[in-house]
Coordinates of C-alpha atoms in Angstrom, one line a residue:
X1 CA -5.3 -22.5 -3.3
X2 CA -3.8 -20.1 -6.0
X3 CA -4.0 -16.3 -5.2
X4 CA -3.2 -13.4 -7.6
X5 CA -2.9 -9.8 -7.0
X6 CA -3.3 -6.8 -9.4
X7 CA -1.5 -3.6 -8.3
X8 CA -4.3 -0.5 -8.5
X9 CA -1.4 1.4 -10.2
X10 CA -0.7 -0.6 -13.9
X11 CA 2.1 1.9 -14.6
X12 CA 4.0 -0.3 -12.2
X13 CA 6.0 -3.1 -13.8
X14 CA 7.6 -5.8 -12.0
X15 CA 11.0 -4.3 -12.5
X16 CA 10.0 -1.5 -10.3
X17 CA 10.8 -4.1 -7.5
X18 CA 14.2 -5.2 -8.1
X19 CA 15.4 -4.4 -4.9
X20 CA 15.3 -5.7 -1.2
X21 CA 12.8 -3.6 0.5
X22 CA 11.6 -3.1 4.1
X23 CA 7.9 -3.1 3.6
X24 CA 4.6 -3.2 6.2
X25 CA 1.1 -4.5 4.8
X26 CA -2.1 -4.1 6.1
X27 CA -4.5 -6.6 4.7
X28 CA -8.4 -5.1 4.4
X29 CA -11.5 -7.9 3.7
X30 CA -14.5 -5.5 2.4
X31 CA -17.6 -6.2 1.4
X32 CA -18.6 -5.8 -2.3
X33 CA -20.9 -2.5 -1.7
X34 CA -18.0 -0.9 0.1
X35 CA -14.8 -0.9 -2.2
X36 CA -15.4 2.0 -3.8
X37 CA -15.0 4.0 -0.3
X38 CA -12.0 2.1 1.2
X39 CA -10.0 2.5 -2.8
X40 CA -10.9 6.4 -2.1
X41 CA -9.2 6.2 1.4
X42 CA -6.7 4.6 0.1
X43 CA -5.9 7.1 -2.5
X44 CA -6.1 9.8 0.0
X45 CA -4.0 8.4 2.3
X46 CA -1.5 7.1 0.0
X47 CA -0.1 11.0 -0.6
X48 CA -0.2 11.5 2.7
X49 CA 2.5 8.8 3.7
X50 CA 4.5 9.0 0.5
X51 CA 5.1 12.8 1.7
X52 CA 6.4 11.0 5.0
X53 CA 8.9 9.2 2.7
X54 CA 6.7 5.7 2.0
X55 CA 6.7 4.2 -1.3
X56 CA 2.8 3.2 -1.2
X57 CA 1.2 0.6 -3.3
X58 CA -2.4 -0.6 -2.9
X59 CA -3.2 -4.2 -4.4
X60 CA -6.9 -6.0 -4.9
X61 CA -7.4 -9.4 -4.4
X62 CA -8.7 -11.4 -7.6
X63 CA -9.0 -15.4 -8.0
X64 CA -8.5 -16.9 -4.6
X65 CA -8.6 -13.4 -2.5
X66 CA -11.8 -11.8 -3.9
X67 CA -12.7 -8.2 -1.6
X68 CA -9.3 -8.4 -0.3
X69 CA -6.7 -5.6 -0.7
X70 CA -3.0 -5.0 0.6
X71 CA -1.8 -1.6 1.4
X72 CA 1.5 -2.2 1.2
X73 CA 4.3 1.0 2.3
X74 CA 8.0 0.2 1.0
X75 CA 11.1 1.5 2.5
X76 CA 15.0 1.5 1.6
X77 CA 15.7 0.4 5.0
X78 CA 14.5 0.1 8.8
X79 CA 16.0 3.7 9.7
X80 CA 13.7 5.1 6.4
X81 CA 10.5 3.3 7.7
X82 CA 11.4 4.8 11.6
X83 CA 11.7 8.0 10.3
X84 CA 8.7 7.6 8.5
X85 CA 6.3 6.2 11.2
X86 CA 8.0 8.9 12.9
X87 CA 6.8 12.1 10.6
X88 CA 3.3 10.8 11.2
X89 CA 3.4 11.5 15.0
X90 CA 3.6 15.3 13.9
X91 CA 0.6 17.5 12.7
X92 CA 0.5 18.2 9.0
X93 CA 0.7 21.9 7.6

């Protein structure tokens, strides 16, 4: 089976990833009648861990992976994503 993805921001170009990055996904299935909400959260929470030094991109399933999405959080290196996951331990001003 053939999958493809669509990143939910098309300013990014594949270029952007010309690197070797540490990254962590989380995989969401949702139902059709809910993608508007979990996009939203998603959004919401996406400022909230790029301020803890993540490079966050969201991604929607299309032929193969229909109502799936990938939140995906990119990091330099494995001391970036600690310190990261670490800032989120801490209460935000």
């Amino acid at each position: 089976m053939q999958v493809f993805w669509n990143n939910l921001d098309q300013t990014k170009k594949a270029s952007d990833f010309n690197g070797s990055y540490v990254y962590s996904v989380s995989v969401w299935k949702v139902v059709p009648v809910k993608n508007l909400d979990l996009i939203e959260r998603f959004m919401e929470s996406k400022s909230i861990l790029e301020d803890t030094g993540a490079r966050v991109e969201v991604y929607a399933g299309n032929w193969g992976a229909p109502g799936e999405y990938h939140y995906v959080l990119l990091y330099d290196s494995w001391t970036d994503l600690e310190a990261s996951f670490a800032k989120l331990n801490f209460p935000r001003k």
